[in-house]
């Protein structure tokens, strides 16, 4: 298949995560160049949550990140960028407004549902409403999107995009589009980095009562060893598979955003001249490697290539160790910011 | 993770590549395109096998006259009754009723069109299921 020519140049960059990638591309197009890891860190994207109270396809929700759109909102606010968010009642008005902005040369962020985007591999299409892309042009072949999960820009047929923008259910996008209205000439990057770091530490350490953040990792570690006995082998396996998918499959830059956060710490060290952050970046990388080990053992469980009792015990031990290491890291990080 | 450790297994990406963050020789983080990881393929296949099994169960139930074709297509669209209700603009309890073959058979063209639209199908496809397992 030969692709039609792209109607206008767009500074597309391959990214680990859709939301930090989208906001990074959107602002790069407007002259503010800041790498994806910086957006992820400033937007305090890192989190951990595992709860049976919310279910995805009948399985407990696992999230390694904050709620959809929180990264865009927090990062732009901390950098002093004023954003405009528009939602719509119906698809026609939404499409008209999008066309209007594109014809003025304004690239916009869109919230979409992955399931209806035809350029996704069929194995990765599932009902998830929090996927972000940039639309930057429209021509006879369709809408031109910078979907940062992929290496190159893509062209999407209008009816598919309309469906993706108006899918219903949890986090329904209701046609959401967003774009920067004003960008400070000289944003306070150091202030934004520090406040992003403090917020990340709060999310990971301080949220009371609920088993989230570091305590969420620890709580999952305590419970996971009991899954086979409590839920039966099949159900336990399905839940392990789901945790690992959320960690690796859905665009996290690897290890449930831990490598992306490590990259942020390293880049932040240069931006604000705080060399201690570089050591913490190394530790975060080592922690990410352990999360990969967790995924590997999870895959063995799904394939049945290791005795269950043994493998679940290792999962529990890995999570306990991860909780300990992450807690120490965030305490040290807080002391620096 | 170092650049050389970034897995390049053919996986769920069907030839596309995703961005992984890894360290280069000097310890600086860079984006490394990855063809996928074996671990991902295993857990993805596990999850998809469960979906396929649910779909096949639904298909048989439709052919046996226990469920309406709507139940099959709802499962195929990875939707539950609530999500389908929201997408079709039909109330949740009516969706539940329409999963029964007899009720489904009496549906108006208008309601069928709502479901077809929500599931991205034609009305003709909505009212039947494949004769053989997919």
mmCIF file of C-alpha atoms in Angstrom, chain A residues 14-16 36-37 115-116 119-127 149-151 163 166-170 234 237-238 240-242 244-245 248-251 253-254 259-260 262-263 266-267 281-282 285 289 292 295-296 298-299 302-303, chain B residues 1-2 5-7 11-23 26-34 37-48 50-51 76-79 83 86-89 116-121:
data_model
loop_
_atom_site.group_PDB
_atom_site.id
_atom_site.type_symbol
_atom_site.label_atom_id
_atom_site.label_comp_id
_atom_site.label_asym_id
_atom_site.label_seq_id
_atom_site.Cartn_x
_atom_site.Cartn_y
_atom_site.Cartn_z
ATOM 1 C CA UNK A 14 7.514 8.137 18.657
ATOM 2 C CA UNK A 15 6.547 8.067 22.337
ATOM 3 C CA UNK A 16 6.204 5.551 25.149
ATOM 4 C CA UNK A 36 8.108 13.208 26.384
ATOM 5 C CA UNK A 37 9.689 12.116 29.703
ATOM 6 C CA UNK A 115 -11.404 0.019 19.613
ATOM 7 C CA UNK A 116 -12.607 2.097 16.649
ATOM 8 C CA UNK A 119 -4.842 1.540 12.099
ATOM 9 C CA UNK A 120 -4.385 -0.350 15.399
ATOM 10 C CA UNK A 121 -3.335 -4.004 15.098
ATOM 11 C CA UNK A 122 -6.404 -6.180 15.668
ATOM 12 C CA UNK A 123 -4.737 -7.845 18.672
ATOM 13 C CA UNK A 124 -4.514 -4.497 20.455
ATOM 14 C CA UNK A 125 -8.012 -3.209 19.797
ATOM 15 C CA UNK A 126 -9.986 -3.060 22.987
ATOM 16 C CA UNK A 127 -12.612 -0.857 24.564
ATOM 17 C CA UNK A 149 2.276 5.139 19.936
ATOM 18 C CA UNK A 150 3.299 4.526 16.312
ATOM 19 C CA UNK A 151 6.461 5.433 14.436
ATOM 20 C CA UNK A 163 -16.913 6.792 16.189
ATOM 21 C CA UNK A 166 -18.014 9.502 20.473
ATOM 22 C CA UNK A 167 -17.649 6.038 21.997
ATOM 23 C CA UNK A 168 -19.587 5.812 25.255
ATOM 24 C CA UNK A 169 -18.899 4.191 28.594
ATOM 25 C CA UNK A 170 -16.233 4.912 31.236
ATOM 26 C CA UNK A 234 -7.996 -20.193 35.543
ATOM 27 C CA UNK A 237 -4.198 -16.726 35.603
ATOM 28 C CA UNK A 238 -6.562 -14.336 33.830
ATOM 29 C CA UNK A 240 -2.211 -12.095 36.341
ATOM 30 C CA UNK A 241 -2.389 -11.750 32.550
ATOM 31 C CA UNK A 242 -4.401 -8.553 32.945
ATOM 32 C CA UNK A 244 0.992 -7.795 33.027
ATOM 33 C CA UNK A 245 -0.889 -6.478 29.977
ATOM 34 C CA UNK A 248 3.655 -3.812 29.166
ATOM 35 C CA UNK A 249 1.210 -3.991 26.303
ATOM 36 C CA UNK A 250 -0.673 -0.738 26.295
ATOM 37 C CA UNK A 251 2.128 1.737 25.698
ATOM 38 C CA UNK A 253 7.566 2.777 27.518
ATOM 39 C CA UNK A 254 8.233 -0.486 29.380
ATOM 40 C CA UNK A 259 11.552 3.523 32.519
ATOM 41 C CA UNK A 260 9.748 6.632 31.315
ATOM 42 C CA UNK A 262 13.620 7.104 35.105
ATOM 43 C CA UNK A 263 14.207 8.999 31.845
ATOM 44 C CA UNK A 266 17.741 11.839 34.289
ATOM 45 C CA UNK A 267 16.556 14.678 32.025
ATOM 46 C CA UNK A 281 17.123 7.613 37.873
ATOM 47 C CA UNK A 282 19.544 4.671 38.031
ATOM 48 C CA UNK A 285 15.820 1.846 36.099
ATOM 49 C CA UNK A 289 14.044 -4.151 35.459
ATOM 50 C CA UNK A 292 10.029 -6.744 33.884
ATOM 51 C CA UNK A 295 6.017 -9.702 33.914
ATOM 52 C CA UNK A 296 8.237 -12.607 32.913
ATOM 53 C CA UNK A 298 3.509 -13.754 35.035
ATOM 54 C CA UNK A 299 3.975 -15.023 31.475
ATOM 55 C CA UNK A 302 -0.085 -17.970 31.809
ATOM 56 C CA UNK A 303 1.788 -20.560 29.794
ATOM 57 C CA UNK B 1 17.260 -1.668 30.583
ATOM 58 C CA UNK B 2 20.069 -1.178 28.051
ATOM 59 C CA UNK B 5 18.207 -5.628 26.075
ATOM 60 C CA UNK B 6 15.146 -4.099 24.413
ATOM 61 C CA UNK B 7 13.261 -7.147 23.150
ATOM 62 C CA UNK B 11 4.642 -9.956 19.101
ATOM 63 C CA UNK B 12 1.230 -8.298 19.188
ATOM 64 C CA UNK B 13 2.268 -5.340 17.057
ATOM 65 C CA UNK B 14 1.852 -7.039 13.666
ATOM 66 C CA UNK B 15 5.065 -5.621 12.258
ATOM 67 C CA UNK B 16 4.704 -2.184 13.830
ATOM 68 C CA UNK B 17 7.079 -1.023 16.521
ATOM 69 C CA UNK B 18 6.472 0.614 19.861
ATOM 70 C CA UNK B 19 8.677 3.025 21.759
ATOM 71 C CA UNK B 20 10.620 1.684 24.725
ATOM 72 C CA UNK B 21 12.863 3.755 26.930
ATOM 73 C CA UNK B 22 16.345 2.325 27.427
ATOM 74 C CA UNK B 23 19.843 3.487 28.305
ATOM 75 C CA UNK B 26 26.753 6.457 28.173
ATOM 76 C CA UNK B 27 23.767 5.803 30.418
ATOM 77 C CA UNK B 28 21.507 8.392 28.761
ATOM 78 C CA UNK B 29 17.872 7.467 28.161
ATOM 79 C CA UNK B 30 16.742 7.200 24.543
ATOM 80 C CA UNK B 31 13.658 5.950 22.718
ATOM 81 C CA UNK B 32 14.251 2.540 21.160
ATOM 82 C CA UNK B 33 11.622 1.135 18.775
ATOM 83 C CA UNK B 34 10.718 -2.419 19.752
ATOM 84 C CA UNK B 37 8.215 -8.818 23.679
ATOM 85 C CA UNK B 38 7.468 -12.524 23.928
ATOM 86 C CA UNK B 39 5.947 -11.923 27.379
ATOM 87 C CA UNK B 40 3.423 -9.531 25.865
ATOM 88 C CA UNK B 41 2.443 -12.034 23.223
ATOM 89 C CA UNK B 42 1.843 -14.707 25.838
ATOM 90 C CA UNK B 43 -0.370 -12.605 28.100
ATOM 91 C CA UNK B 44 -2.186 -11.037 25.142
ATOM 92 C CA UNK B 45 -2.933 -14.466 23.671
ATOM 93 C CA UNK B 46 -4.130 -15.637 27.054
ATOM 94 C CA UNK B 47 -6.583 -12.756 27.263
ATOM 95 C CA UNK B 48 -7.698 -13.160 23.666
ATOM 96 C CA UNK B 50 -10.659 -16.062 26.922
ATOM 97 C CA UNK B 51 -12.512 -13.633 24.637
ATOM 98 C CA UNK B 76 -17.698 -9.804 19.653
ATOM 99 C CA UNK B 77 -17.614 -6.032 20.206
ATOM 100 C CA UNK B 78 -16.073 -6.578 23.660
ATOM 101 C CA UNK B 79 -19.067 -4.912 25.248
ATOM 102 C CA UNK B 83 -21.683 -0.386 27.451
ATOM 103 C CA UNK B 86 -24.791 3.517 26.312
ATOM 104 C CA UNK B 87 -23.500 3.188 22.755
ATOM 105 C CA UNK B 88 -26.884 2.348 21.238
ATOM 106 C CA UNK B 89 -28.918 4.790 23.288
ATOM 107 C CA UNK B 116 -26.183 -2.172 14.228
ATOM 108 C CA UNK B 117 -24.821 1.359 14.344
ATOM 109 C CA UNK B 118 -23.418 0.902 17.864
ATOM 110 C CA UNK B 119 -21.665 -2.310 16.883
ATOM 111 C CA UNK B 120 -20.470 -1.131 13.477
ATOM 112 C CA UNK B 121 -22.513 -3.757 11.572
#
